[in-house]
Amino acid sequence: MIFSTTRRWPFLQLVTAAGPKAKLSILNYHRVHPVIDPINPGEIDAERFTWQMELVANNFNVLTVGEAADLLAEGKLPDRSLCITFDDGYADNVEVALPILKQFSLRATFFIATGFLDGGRMWNDTVIESVRNFPAGYLDLSDQQLGQYQLDSWQDRHNAYSAIIREIKHLPQEKRQSLVDWVASRVPDGIDSGDLMMRSDQVRELHQSGMEIGGHTVTHPILSTIPDEQANHEIAEGKKQLEAITGGPVTVFAYPNGKPVQDYLPKHTDMVRKQGFKAAVSTEWGVSTTATDPYQLHRFTPWDNTPAKFMLRLIKNYV
C-alpha cells in the first residue's frame, strides 16, 4: 500500500508519550541535491526531501535541537517530538533545502564547519569529485596503497570513492590531506565541483530565516585523532566564528563524524560543555530520552525511499 505524502497518521498520538516519558527523534542530513546525483543515487534529493518534510510537518512536533534539549531537561518534551539537522555547511542546504523547509513552515538546525565557508571544500568531497572526473577505464592508485579500480559505470565510481574514503578517514589530518591532494592531482582535467559549501552570507540568511546555527568545528577533524589543545581550539573557534557571522549565540554542537569512542571521547564532551554549549549531537543511531546525556543526543539518517518506510521507521522510534 502506498501512503499519500499529505496523509496524517492520527494513531501516532496513541503510541507516543509526552513529558518525562517522551522520546526525541533527530534526523541527520548532509546534502540535499536538486536532482539525483548519479555517483550518489542513494543520497537525498529535492523530490524525496519534499515528501519527507511534508510527512514531518503533518505528523510531528518539530523543534530545533536547542529547544528540544531544554524541554528534555525539564521533562516537558511534547509527544512526537522531532528535530531536523544538517551537517557540514553545504550550499545546497540553503539553495535547495531551505525553500522546502519554508514551504512547510519548518525550522531546522544547521551544524556548520566554518573553515570551508566562502569557497572551501571538504577533503571527502575532493575525493568524490576526483573520482567523478577521472576518465573511464582503469584507475591505479596503488603507488599510495589506495587500490586499483575499474571505472566503467557510476556504481564503479561510487564504490571507488567509498573505498578510498574508508582507507584514509581516520589517518592523521596532515597525512590524509597529503593523500587527498595526491589523488586530486591525478585528474587530467582537474576538478570542477562548483561552490559546494555555503558562503558567510548564506549562513546569515539561515539565521535570519529563523533556523538554528550550531557548531561543527573549523576544519571538521575527527577529534579523537588530534591533540587535546587542537581539539579544544577547533570547538571554540568554530563557535566564535559562527557567532561573529550571525550576531547570535551558538549553543548546540555536532561532533565531526560523530561516533562515540571512535570519533570523540568523554574528554571532548567536557570540552563542548565548558565552551558554553548546552547540548550536542552524535551520529549514534537511536532516539533520545530524559535519560540521554544532553551532550550525546542520538540521530539517524532517513535513507528510506518511500513514504511508508519513512513513516514506519519513525513510528518505531516512539513505541
PDB file of C-alpha atoms in Angstrom:
ATOM      1  CA  MET A   1       0.000   0.000   0.000  1.00  0.00           C
ATOM      2  CA  ILE A   2       1.341   3.439  -0.923  1.00  0.00           C
ATOM      3  CA  PHE A   3       0.502   6.228   1.512  1.00  0.00           C
ATOM      4  CA  SER A   4      -0.081   9.763   0.348  1.00  0.00           C
ATOM      5  CA  THR A   5       2.588  12.201   1.420  1.00  0.00           C
ATOM      6  CA  THR A   6      -0.162  14.523   2.631  1.00  0.00           C
ATOM      7  CA  ARG A   7      -1.761  11.932   4.887  1.00  0.00           C
ATOM      8  CA  ARG A   8      -1.874  12.408   8.639  1.00  0.00           C
ATOM      9  CA  TRP A   9      -1.293   9.326  10.767  1.00  0.00           C
ATOM     10  CA  PRO A  10      -3.637  10.086  13.716  1.00  0.00           C
ATOM     11  CA  PHE A  11      -2.873   6.859  15.582  1.00  0.00           C
ATOM     12  CA  LEU A  12       0.626   8.240  16.246  1.00  0.00           C
ATOM     13  CA  GLN A  13      -0.887  10.141  19.160  1.00  0.00           C
ATOM     14  CA  LEU A  14      -1.953   6.832  20.683  1.00  0.00           C
ATOM     15  CA  VAL A  15       1.542   5.315  20.705  1.00  0.00           C
ATOM     16  CA  THR A  16       3.656   8.328  21.721  1.00  0.00           C
ATOM     17  CA  ALA A  17       4.135   9.899  25.130  1.00  0.00           C
ATOM     18  CA  ALA A  18       4.781  13.459  26.263  1.00  0.00           C
ATOM     19  CA  GLY A  19       6.627  14.856  29.262  1.00  0.00           C
ATOM     20  CA  PRO A  20       9.111  12.745  31.258  1.00  0.00           C
ATOM     21  CA  LYS A  21       8.442   9.654  29.116  1.00  0.00           C
ATOM     22  CA  ALA A  22       8.728  11.414  25.753  1.00  0.00           C
ATOM     23  CA  LYS A  23      11.157  10.316  23.061  1.00  0.00           C
ATOM     24  CA  LEU A  24      13.015  12.567  20.628  1.00  0.00           C
ATOM     25  CA  SER A  25      13.916  11.656  17.044  1.00  0.00           C
ATOM     26  CA  ILE A  26      16.632  13.714  15.349  1.00  0.00           C
ATOM     27  CA  LEU A  27      17.000  13.426  11.579  1.00  0.00           C
ATOM     28  CA  ASN A  28      20.534  13.827  10.227  1.00  0.00           C
ATOM     29  CA  TYR A  29      21.045  15.202   6.716  1.00  0.00           C
ATOM     30  CA  HIS A  30      24.124  16.353   4.839  1.00  0.00           C
ATOM     31  CA  ARG A  31      23.465  17.268   1.215  1.00  0.00           C
ATOM     32  CA  VAL A  32      20.102  17.779  -0.480  1.00  0.00           C
ATOM     33  CA  HIS A  33      20.760  17.534  -4.213  1.00  0.00           C
ATOM     34  CA  PRO A  34      18.482  19.372  -6.650  1.00  0.00           C
ATOM     35  CA  VAL A  35      18.216  16.129  -8.644  1.00  0.00           C
ATOM     36  CA  ILE A  36      19.538  12.610  -8.074  1.00  0.00           C
ATOM     37  CA  ASP A  37      23.351  12.568  -8.164  1.00  0.00           C
ATOM     38  CA  PRO A  38      24.484   9.634 -10.360  1.00  0.00           C
ATOM     39  CA  ILE A  39      27.572   8.937  -8.265  1.00  0.00           C
ATOM     40  CA  ASN A  40      25.451   9.014  -5.078  1.00  0.00           C
ATOM     41  CA  PRO A  41      21.959   7.906  -6.119  1.00  0.00           C
ATOM     42  CA  GLY A  42      21.029   6.971  -2.563  1.00  0.00           C
ATOM     43  CA  GLU A  43      21.579  10.485  -1.214  1.00  0.00           C
ATOM     44  CA  ILE A  44      18.665  12.803  -0.580  1.00  0.00           C
ATOM     45  CA  ASP A  45      17.393  14.879  -3.496  1.00  0.00           C
ATOM     46  CA  ALA A  46      14.793  17.650  -3.558  1.00  0.00           C
ATOM     47  CA  GLU A  47      11.899  15.381  -4.503  1.00  0.00           C
ATOM     48  CA  ARG A  48      12.497  12.945  -1.652  1.00  0.00           C
ATOM     49  CA  PHE A  49      13.218  15.726   0.830  1.00  0.00           C
ATOM     50  CA  THR A  50       9.928  17.407  -0.099  1.00  0.00           C
ATOM     51  CA  TRP A  51       7.723  14.423   0.701  1.00  0.00           C
ATOM     52  CA  GLN A  52       9.726  13.692   3.841  1.00  0.00           C
ATOM     53  CA  MET A  53       9.209  17.229   5.097  1.00  0.00           C
ATOM     54  CA  GLU A  54       5.522  17.119   4.196  1.00  0.00           C
ATOM     55  CA  LEU A  55       5.098  13.989   6.308  1.00  0.00           C
ATOM     56  CA  VAL A  56       7.114  15.529   9.132  1.00  0.00           C
ATOM     57  CA  ALA A  57       5.057  18.727   9.070  1.00  0.00           C
ATOM     58  CA  ASN A  58       1.784  16.797   9.119  1.00  0.00           C
ATOM     59  CA  ASN A  59       2.656  14.348  11.872  1.00  0.00           C
ATOM     60  CA  PHE A  60       5.347  15.629  14.237  1.00  0.00           C
ATOM     61  CA  ASN A  61       6.139  18.454  16.628  1.00  0.00           C
ATOM     62  CA  VAL A  62       9.275  19.919  15.090  1.00  0.00           C
ATOM     63  CA  LEU A  63      11.802  21.669  17.332  1.00  0.00           C
ATOM     64  CA  THR A  64      15.329  22.949  16.977  1.00  0.00           C
ATOM     65  CA  VAL A  65      17.970  20.961  18.841  1.00  0.00           C
ATOM     66  CA  GLY A  66      18.324  23.759  21.382  1.00  0.00           C
ATOM     67  CA  GLU A  67      14.595  23.835  22.066  1.00  0.00           C
ATOM     68  CA  ALA A  68      14.425  20.058  22.349  1.00  0.00           C
ATOM     69  CA  ALA A  69      17.382  19.942  24.738  1.00  0.00           C
ATOM     70  CA  ASP A  70      15.731  22.482  27.041  1.00  0.00           C
ATOM     71  CA  LEU A  71      12.423  20.610  27.066  1.00  0.00           C
ATOM     72  CA  LEU A  72      14.131  17.258  27.626  1.00  0.00           C
ATOM     73  CA  ALA A  73      15.971  18.683  30.624  1.00  0.00           C
ATOM     74  CA  GLU A  74      12.684  19.995  32.041  1.00  0.00           C
ATOM     75  CA  GLY A  75      10.788  16.770  31.340  1.00  0.00           C
ATOM     76  CA  LYS A  76       8.354  18.752  29.176  1.00  0.00           C
ATOM     77  CA  LEU A  77       9.043  17.399  25.697  1.00  0.00           C
ATOM     78  CA  PRO A  78       5.863  17.149  23.553  1.00  0.00           C
ATOM     79  CA  ASP A  79       4.787  13.838  22.099  1.00  0.00           C
ATOM     80  CA  ARG A  80       6.036  13.103  18.568  1.00  0.00           C
ATOM     81  CA  SER A  81       8.972  15.498  19.018  1.00  0.00           C
ATOM     82  CA  LEU A  82      11.427  15.620  16.144  1.00  0.00           C
ATOM     83  CA  CYS A  83      14.436  17.699  15.076  1.00  0.00           C
ATOM     84  CA  ILE A  84      15.775  18.225  11.559  1.00  0.00           C
ATOM     85  CA  THR A  85      19.550  18.680  11.346  1.00  0.00           C
ATOM     86  CA  PHE A  86      22.116  19.272   8.613  1.00  0.00           C
ATOM     87  CA  ASP A  87      25.863  18.755   8.972  1.00  0.00           C
ATOM     88  CA  ASP A  88      28.903  20.457   7.436  1.00  0.00           C
ATOM     89  CA  GLY A  89      27.506  23.549   5.682  1.00  0.00           C
ATOM     90  CA  TYR A  90      26.710  22.566   2.100  1.00  0.00           C
ATOM     91  CA  ALA A  91      25.370  25.337  -0.118  1.00  0.00           C
ATOM     92  CA  ASP A  92      22.502  23.147  -1.303  1.00  0.00           C
ATOM     93  CA  ASN A  93      21.149  23.249   2.250  1.00  0.00           C
ATOM     94  CA  VAL A  94      20.319  26.905   1.559  1.00  0.00           C
ATOM     95  CA  GLU A  95      19.615  26.710  -2.157  1.00  0.00           C
ATOM     96  CA  VAL A  96      17.523  23.509  -2.148  1.00  0.00           C
ATOM     97  CA  ALA A  97      16.514  22.538   1.396  1.00  0.00           C
ATOM     98  CA  LEU A  98      15.681  25.962   2.864  1.00  0.00           C
ATOM     99  CA  PRO A  99      12.836  26.772   0.413  1.00  0.00           C
ATOM    100  CA  ILE A 100      11.299  23.357   1.131  1.00  0.00           C
ATOM    101  CA  LEU A 101      11.549  23.901   4.887  1.00  0.00           C
ATOM    102  CA  LYS A 102       9.881  27.287   4.460  1.00  0.00           C
ATOM    103  CA  GLN A 103       7.159  25.732   2.301  1.00  0.00           C
ATOM    104  CA  PHE A 104       6.101  23.607   5.281  1.00  0.00           C
ATOM    105  CA  SER A 105       6.886  26.226   7.974  1.00  0.00           C
ATOM    106  CA  LEU A 106       9.602  24.037   9.483  1.00  0.00           C
ATOM    107  CA  ARG A 107      12.688  25.044  11.428  1.00  0.00           C
ATOM    108  CA  ALA A 108      15.939  23.098  11.409  1.00  0.00           C
ATOM    109  CA  THR A 109      19.405  23.132  12.948  1.00  0.00           C
ATOM    110  CA  PHE A 110      22.456  23.563  10.700  1.00  0.00           C
ATOM    111  CA  PHE A 111      25.832  22.426  12.066  1.00  0.00           C
ATOM    112  CA  ILE A 112      28.490  24.277  10.077  1.00  0.00           C
ATOM    113  CA  ALA A 113      32.249  23.711   9.833  1.00  0.00           C
ATOM    114  CA  THR A 114      33.486  27.269   9.341  1.00  0.00           C
ATOM    115  CA  GLY A 115      36.799  26.503   7.653  1.00  0.00           C
ATOM    116  CA  PHE A 116      35.085  25.567   4.396  1.00  0.00           C
ATOM    117  CA  LEU A 117      32.861  28.628   4.049  1.00  0.00           C
ATOM    118  CA  ASP A 118      33.377  31.020   1.143  1.00  0.00           C
ATOM    119  CA  GLY A 119      34.982  28.715  -1.402  1.00  0.00           C
ATOM    120  CA  GLY A 120      36.403  25.829   0.616  1.00  0.00           C
ATOM    121  CA  ARG A 121      35.882  22.130   0.053  1.00  0.00           C
ATOM    122  CA  MET A 122      35.958  19.228   2.499  1.00  0.00           C
ATOM    123  CA  TRP A 123      38.538  16.509   1.908  1.00  0.00           C
ATOM    124  CA  ASN A 124      35.948  13.798   1.291  1.00  0.00           C
ATOM    125  CA  ASP A 125      34.325  15.933  -1.408  1.00  0.00           C
ATOM    126  CA  THR A 126      37.702  16.347  -3.075  1.00  0.00           C
ATOM    127  CA  VAL A 127      37.931  12.551  -3.260  1.00  0.00           C
ATOM    128  CA  ILE A 128      34.377  12.250  -4.603  1.00  0.00           C
ATOM    129  CA  GLU A 129      34.860  14.951  -7.234  1.00  0.00           C
ATOM    130  CA  SER A 130      38.220  13.476  -8.253  1.00  0.00           C
ATOM    131  CA  VAL A 131      36.701  10.053  -8.858  1.00  0.00           C
ATOM    132  CA  ARG A 132      33.732  11.673 -10.616  1.00  0.00           C
ATOM    133  CA  ASN A 133      36.122  13.384 -13.050  1.00  0.00           C
ATOM    134  CA  PHE A 134      38.629  10.596 -13.723  1.00  0.00           C
ATOM    135  CA  PRO A 135      38.419   9.273 -17.315  1.00  0.00           C
ATOM    136  CA  ALA A 136      36.576   5.993 -17.780  1.00  0.00           C
ATOM    137  CA  GLY A 137      38.742   2.907 -17.605  1.00  0.00           C
ATOM    138  CA  TYR A 138      41.361   1.733 -15.147  1.00  0.00           C
ATOM    139  CA  LEU A 139      42.404   3.835 -12.150  1.00  0.00           C
ATOM    140  CA  ASP A 140      45.574   2.759 -10.378  1.00  0.00           C
ATOM    141  CA  LEU A 141      46.256   4.411  -7.013  1.00  0.00           C
ATOM    142  CA  SER A 142      48.459   1.601  -5.730  1.00  0.00           C
ATOM    143  CA  ASP A 143      51.501   3.897  -5.559  1.00  0.00           C
ATOM    144  CA  GLN A 144      49.971   5.218  -2.324  1.00  0.00           C
ATOM    145  CA  GLN A 145      48.329   1.925  -1.283  1.00  0.00           C
ATOM    146  CA  LEU A 146      44.889   3.247  -2.184  1.00  0.00           C
ATOM    147  CA  GLY A 147      43.887   0.424  -4.504  1.00  0.00           C
ATOM    148  CA  GLN A 148      43.037  -0.173  -8.144  1.00  0.00           C
ATOM    149  CA  TYR A 149      39.643   0.461  -9.690  1.00  0.00           C
ATOM    150  CA  GLN A 150      37.750  -0.073 -12.925  1.00  0.00           C
ATOM    151  CA  LEU A 151      35.628   2.997 -13.666  1.00  0.00           C
ATOM    152  CA  ASP A 152      33.133   1.849 -16.274  1.00  0.00           C
ATOM    153  CA  SER A 153      29.909   2.877 -14.522  1.00  0.00           C
ATOM    154  CA  TRP A 154      28.599   5.284 -11.914  1.00  0.00           C
ATOM    155  CA  GLN A 155      28.370   2.361  -9.491  1.00  0.00           C
ATOM    156  CA  ASP A 156      32.069   1.656 -10.097  1.00  0.00           C
ATOM    157  CA  ARG A 157      32.860   5.263  -9.256  1.00  0.00           C
ATOM    158  CA  HIS A 158      30.695   5.162  -6.133  1.00  0.00           C
ATOM    159  CA  ASN A 159      32.463   2.006  -4.952  1.00  0.00           C
ATOM    160  CA  ALA A 160      35.880   3.501  -5.706  1.00  0.00           C
ATOM    161  CA  TYR A 161      35.468   6.748  -3.806  1.00  0.00           C
ATOM    162  CA  SER A 162      33.824   4.909  -0.891  1.00  0.00           C
ATOM    163  CA  ALA A 163      36.819   2.570  -0.624  1.00  0.00           C
ATOM    164  CA  ILE A 164      39.307   5.453  -0.753  1.00  0.00           C
ATOM    165  CA  ILE A 165      37.456   7.410   1.929  1.00  0.00           C
ATOM    166  CA  ARG A 166      37.271   4.364   4.220  1.00  0.00           C
ATOM    167  CA  GLU A 167      41.002   3.842   3.800  1.00  0.00           C
ATOM    168  CA  ILE A 168      42.060   7.355   4.789  1.00  0.00           C
ATOM    169  CA  LYS A 169      39.264   8.706   7.016  1.00  0.00           C
ATOM    170  CA  HIS A 170      40.962   8.029  10.347  1.00  0.00           C
ATOM    171  CA  LEU A 171      44.508   8.921   9.330  1.00  0.00           C
ATOM    172  CA  PRO A 172      46.192  11.961  10.933  1.00  0.00           C
ATOM    173  CA  GLN A 173      44.991  15.146   9.239  1.00  0.00           C
ATOM    174  CA  GLU A 174      48.261  16.035   7.504  1.00  0.00           C
ATOM    175  CA  LYS A 175      48.760  12.528   6.119  1.00  0.00           C
ATOM    176  CA  ARG A 176      45.148  12.335   4.981  1.00  0.00           C
ATOM    177  CA  GLN A 177      45.258  15.728   3.258  1.00  0.00           C
ATOM    178  CA  SER A 178      48.507  14.783   1.523  1.00  0.00           C
ATOM    179  CA  LEU A 179      46.859  11.678   0.070  1.00  0.00           C
ATOM    180  CA  VAL A 180      43.752  13.640  -0.940  1.00  0.00           C
ATOM    181  CA  ASP A 181      45.886  16.215  -2.745  1.00  0.00           C
ATOM    182  CA  TRP A 182      47.756  13.410  -4.498  1.00  0.00           C
ATOM    183  CA  VAL A 183      44.508  11.804  -5.680  1.00  0.00           C
ATOM    184  CA  ALA A 184      43.224  15.164  -6.962  1.00  0.00           C
ATOM    185  CA  SER A 185      46.485  15.791  -8.806  1.00  0.00           C
ATOM    186  CA  ARG A 186      45.880  12.654 -10.876  1.00  0.00           C
ATOM    187  CA  VAL A 187      42.730  14.064 -12.503  1.00  0.00           C
ATOM    188  CA  PRO A 188      43.826  15.080 -16.036  1.00  0.00           C
ATOM    189  CA  ASP A 189      41.400  17.985 -16.443  1.00  0.00           C
ATOM    190  CA  GLY A 190      41.179  18.978 -12.779  1.00  0.00           C
ATOM    191  CA  ILE A 191      38.112  19.142 -10.555  1.00  0.00           C
ATOM    192  CA  ASP A 192      35.082  21.279 -11.294  1.00  0.00           C
ATOM    193  CA  SER A 193      32.744  20.899  -8.333  1.00  0.00           C
ATOM    194  CA  GLY A 194      31.336  24.429  -8.234  1.00  0.00           C
ATOM    195  CA  ASP A 195      30.663  26.119  -4.920  1.00  0.00           C
ATOM    196  CA  LEU A 196      29.811  23.120  -2.774  1.00  0.00           C
ATOM    197  CA  MET A 197      29.910  24.895   0.560  1.00  0.00           C
ATOM    198  CA  MET A 198      27.984  27.877   1.929  1.00  0.00           C
ATOM    199  CA  ARG A 199      29.107  31.450   1.838  1.00  0.00           C
ATOM    200  CA  SER A 200      29.029  33.501   5.021  1.00  0.00           C
ATOM    201  CA  ASP A 201      26.049  35.476   3.739  1.00  0.00           C
ATOM    202  CA  GLN A 202      24.130  32.204   3.315  1.00  0.00           C
ATOM    203  CA  VAL A 203      24.791  31.341   6.959  1.00  0.00           C
ATOM    204  CA  ARG A 204      23.338  34.733   7.866  1.00  0.00           C
ATOM    205  CA  GLU A 205      20.357  34.011   5.618  1.00  0.00           C
ATOM    206  CA  LEU A 206      19.668  30.789   7.524  1.00  0.00           C
ATOM    207  CA  HIS A 207      19.904  32.605  10.841  1.00  0.00           C
ATOM    208  CA  GLN A 208      17.643  35.425   9.666  1.00  0.00           C
ATOM    209  CA  SER A 209      15.132  32.842   8.404  1.00  0.00           C
ATOM    210  CA  GLY A 210      14.716  31.514  11.939  1.00  0.00           C
ATOM    211  CA  MET A 211      16.956  28.490  11.567  1.00  0.00           C
ATOM    212  CA  GLU A 212      19.287  27.419  14.363  1.00  0.00           C
ATOM    213  CA  ILE A 213      23.034  27.527  13.692  1.00  0.00           C
ATOM    214  CA  GLY A 214      25.241  25.022  15.507  1.00  0.00           C
ATOM    215  CA  GLY A 215      28.972  24.479  15.888  1.00  0.00           C
ATOM    216  CA  HIS A 216      30.789  21.746  13.962  1.00  0.00           C
ATOM    217  CA  THR A 217      34.435  22.820  14.492  1.00  0.00           C
ATOM    218  CA  VAL A 218      36.518  24.751  11.953  1.00  0.00           C
ATOM    219  CA  THR A 219      38.164  22.064   9.799  1.00  0.00           C
ATOM    220  CA  HIS A 220      35.989  19.040  10.683  1.00  0.00           C
ATOM    221  CA  PRO A 221      38.732  16.929  12.297  1.00  0.00           C
ATOM    222  CA  ILE A 222      37.948  13.614  13.926  1.00  0.00           C
ATOM    223  CA  LEU A 223      38.517  14.833  17.465  1.00  0.00           C
ATOM    224  CA  SER A 224      39.881  11.534  18.779  1.00  0.00           C
ATOM    225  CA  THR A 225      42.792  11.748  16.317  1.00  0.00           C
ATOM    226  CA  ILE A 226      44.124  15.206  17.247  1.00  0.00           C
ATOM    227  CA  PRO A 227      45.834  16.662  20.357  1.00  0.00           C
ATOM    228  CA  ASP A 228      43.586  17.999  23.118  1.00  0.00           C
ATOM    229  CA  GLU A 229      44.709  21.603  22.665  1.00  0.00           C
ATOM    230  CA  GLN A 230      43.890  21.470  18.962  1.00  0.00           C
ATOM    231  CA  ALA A 231      40.510  19.837  19.627  1.00  0.00           C
ATOM    232  CA  ASN A 232      39.569  22.498  22.155  1.00  0.00           C
ATOM    233  CA  HIS A 233      40.601  25.246  19.721  1.00  0.00           C
ATOM    234  CA  GLU A 234      38.547  23.694  16.900  1.00  0.00           C
ATOM    235  CA  ILE A 235      35.446  23.581  19.104  1.00  0.00           C
ATOM    236  CA  ALA A 236      35.875  27.088  20.499  1.00  0.00           C
ATOM    237  CA  GLU A 237      36.955  28.825  17.291  1.00  0.00           C
ATOM    238  CA  GLY A 238      34.129  27.364  15.219  1.00  0.00           C
ATOM    239  CA  LYS A 239      31.647  28.708  17.762  1.00  0.00           C
ATOM    240  CA  LYS A 240      33.322  32.114  17.818  1.00  0.00           C
ATOM    241  CA  GLN A 241      33.328  32.432  14.020  1.00  0.00           C
ATOM    242  CA  LEU A 242      29.670  31.452  13.664  1.00  0.00           C
ATOM    243  CA  GLU A 243      28.637  33.940  16.347  1.00  0.00           C
ATOM    244  CA  ALA A 244      30.578  36.642  14.507  1.00  0.00           C
ATOM    245  CA  ILE A 245      28.792  35.785  11.249  1.00  0.00           C
ATOM    246  CA  THR A 246      25.267  35.577  12.668  1.00  0.00           C
ATOM    247  CA  GLY A 247      25.455  38.038  15.531  1.00  0.00           C
ATOM    248  CA  GLY A 248      23.660  35.497  17.708  1.00  0.00           C
ATOM    249  CA  PRO A 249      24.607  32.831  20.259  1.00  0.00           C
ATOM    250  CA  VAL A 250      25.647  29.349  19.126  1.00  0.00           C
ATOM    251  CA  THR A 251      24.599  26.903  21.834  1.00  0.00           C
ATOM    252  CA  VAL A 252      24.499  23.460  20.172  1.00  0.00           C
ATOM    253  CA  PHE A 253      27.257  21.333  18.641  1.00  0.00           C
ATOM    254  CA  ALA A 254      27.721  18.280  16.409  1.00  0.00           C
ATOM    255  CA  TYR A 255      30.807  16.068  16.687  1.00  0.00           C
ATOM    256  CA  PRO A 256      32.541  15.585  13.309  1.00  0.00           C
ATOM    257  CA  ASN A 257      31.800  12.079  12.034  1.00  0.00           C
ATOM    258  CA  GLY A 258      30.129  11.626  15.390  1.00  0.00           C
ATOM    259  CA  LYS A 259      30.620   8.022  16.524  1.00  0.00           C
ATOM    260  CA  PRO A 260      31.203   7.764  20.300  1.00  0.00           C
ATOM    261  CA  VAL A 261      34.581   6.292  21.314  1.00  0.00           C
ATOM    262  CA  GLN A 262      35.713   6.013  17.693  1.00  0.00           C
ATOM    263  CA  ASP A 263      35.416   9.697  16.724  1.00  0.00           C
ATOM    264  CA  TYR A 264      35.153  11.512  20.050  1.00  0.00           C
ATOM    265  CA  LEU A 265      35.782  10.687  23.705  1.00  0.00           C
ATOM    266  CA  PRO A 266      34.360  11.773  27.084  1.00  0.00           C
ATOM    267  CA  LYS A 267      37.021  14.480  27.298  1.00  0.00           C
ATOM    268  CA  HIS A 268      35.588  16.039  24.143  1.00  0.00           C
ATOM    269  CA  THR A 269      32.064  16.187  25.577  1.00  0.00           C
ATOM    270  CA  ASP A 270      33.628  18.003  28.545  1.00  0.00           C
ATOM    271  CA  MET A 271      35.298  20.470  26.175  1.00  0.00           C
ATOM    272  CA  VAL A 272      31.980  21.140  24.447  1.00  0.00           C
ATOM    273  CA  ARG A 273      30.229  21.752  27.765  1.00  0.00           C
ATOM    274  CA  LYS A 274      32.991  24.043  29.047  1.00  0.00           C
ATOM    275  CA  GLN A 275      32.885  26.111  25.840  1.00  0.00           C
ATOM    276  CA  GLY A 276      29.312  27.101  26.656  1.00  0.00           C
ATOM    277  CA  PHE A 277      27.264  24.721  24.532  1.00  0.00           C
ATOM    278  CA  LYS A 278      24.105  23.406  26.196  1.00  0.00           C
ATOM    279  CA  ALA A 279      23.718  20.284  24.038  1.00  0.00           C
ATOM    280  CA  ALA A 280      25.482  18.235  21.386  1.00  0.00           C
ATOM    281  CA  VAL A 281      24.551  15.539  18.898  1.00  0.00           C
ATOM    282  CA  SER A 282      26.345  12.401  17.793  1.00  0.00           C
ATOM    283  CA  THR A 283      25.709  10.065  14.863  1.00  0.00           C
ATOM    284  CA  GLU A 284      24.858   7.171  17.165  1.00  0.00           C
ATOM    285  CA  TRP A 285      21.594   5.796  15.792  1.00  0.00           C
ATOM    286  CA  GLY A 286      18.603   5.912  18.089  1.00  0.00           C
ATOM    287  CA  VAL A 287      16.231   8.193  19.951  1.00  0.00           C
ATOM    288  CA  SER A 288      16.863  10.374  22.983  1.00  0.00           C
ATOM    289  CA  THR A 289      15.004  10.491  26.301  1.00  0.00           C
ATOM    290  CA  THR A 290      15.379  12.283  29.616  1.00  0.00           C
ATOM    291  CA  ALA A 291      17.987   9.628  30.477  1.00  0.00           C
ATOM    292  CA  THR A 292      20.176  10.518  27.475  1.00  0.00           C
ATOM    293  CA  ASP A 293      23.317  12.590  28.008  1.00  0.00           C
ATOM    294  CA  PRO A 294      22.394  16.027  26.545  1.00  0.00           C
ATOM    295  CA  TYR A 295      25.916  16.181  25.102  1.00  0.00           C
ATOM    296  CA  GLN A 296      25.406  12.911  23.226  1.00  0.00           C
ATOM    297  CA  LEU A 297      21.925  13.117  21.729  1.00  0.00           C
ATOM    298  CA  HIS A 298      21.252  10.386  19.166  1.00  0.00           C
ATOM    299  CA  ARG A 299      20.468  10.888  15.481  1.00  0.00           C
ATOM    300  CA  PHE A 300      19.779   8.834  12.378  1.00  0.00           C
ATOM    301  CA  THR A 301      19.836   9.403   8.628  1.00  0.00           C
ATOM    302  CA  PRO A 302      16.471   8.867   6.878  1.00  0.00           C
ATOM    303  CA  TRP A 303      17.592   6.869   3.841  1.00  0.00           C
ATOM    304  CA  ASP A 304      14.113   5.399   3.275  1.00  0.00           C
ATOM    305  CA  ASN A 305      12.976   5.910  -0.312  1.00  0.00           C
ATOM    306  CA  THR A 306       9.209   5.561   0.153  1.00  0.00           C
ATOM    307  CA  PRO A 307       6.821   7.491   2.421  1.00  0.00           C
ATOM    308  CA  ALA A 308       5.548   4.313   4.076  1.00  0.00           C
ATOM    309  CA  LYS A 309       9.042   3.085   5.024  1.00  0.00           C
ATOM    310  CA  PHE A 310       9.994   6.539   6.253  1.00  0.00           C
ATOM    311  CA  MET A 311       6.942   6.793   8.493  1.00  0.00           C
ATOM    312  CA  LEU A 312       7.218   3.242   9.793  1.00  0.00           C
ATOM    313  CA  ARG A 313      10.830   3.862  10.812  1.00  0.00           C
ATOM    314  CA  LEU A 314       9.795   6.982  12.702  1.00  0.00           C
ATOM    315  CA  ILE A 315       6.838   5.266  14.356  1.00  0.00           C
ATOM    316  CA  LYS A 316       9.185   2.518  15.548  1.00  0.00           C
ATOM    317  CA  ASN A 317      11.248   5.182  17.330  1.00  0.00           C
ATOM    318  CA  TYR A 318       8.338   6.132  19.561  1.00  0.00           C
ATOM    319  CA  VAL A 319       6.926   2.747  20.554  1.00  0.00           C
TER     320      VAL A 319
END
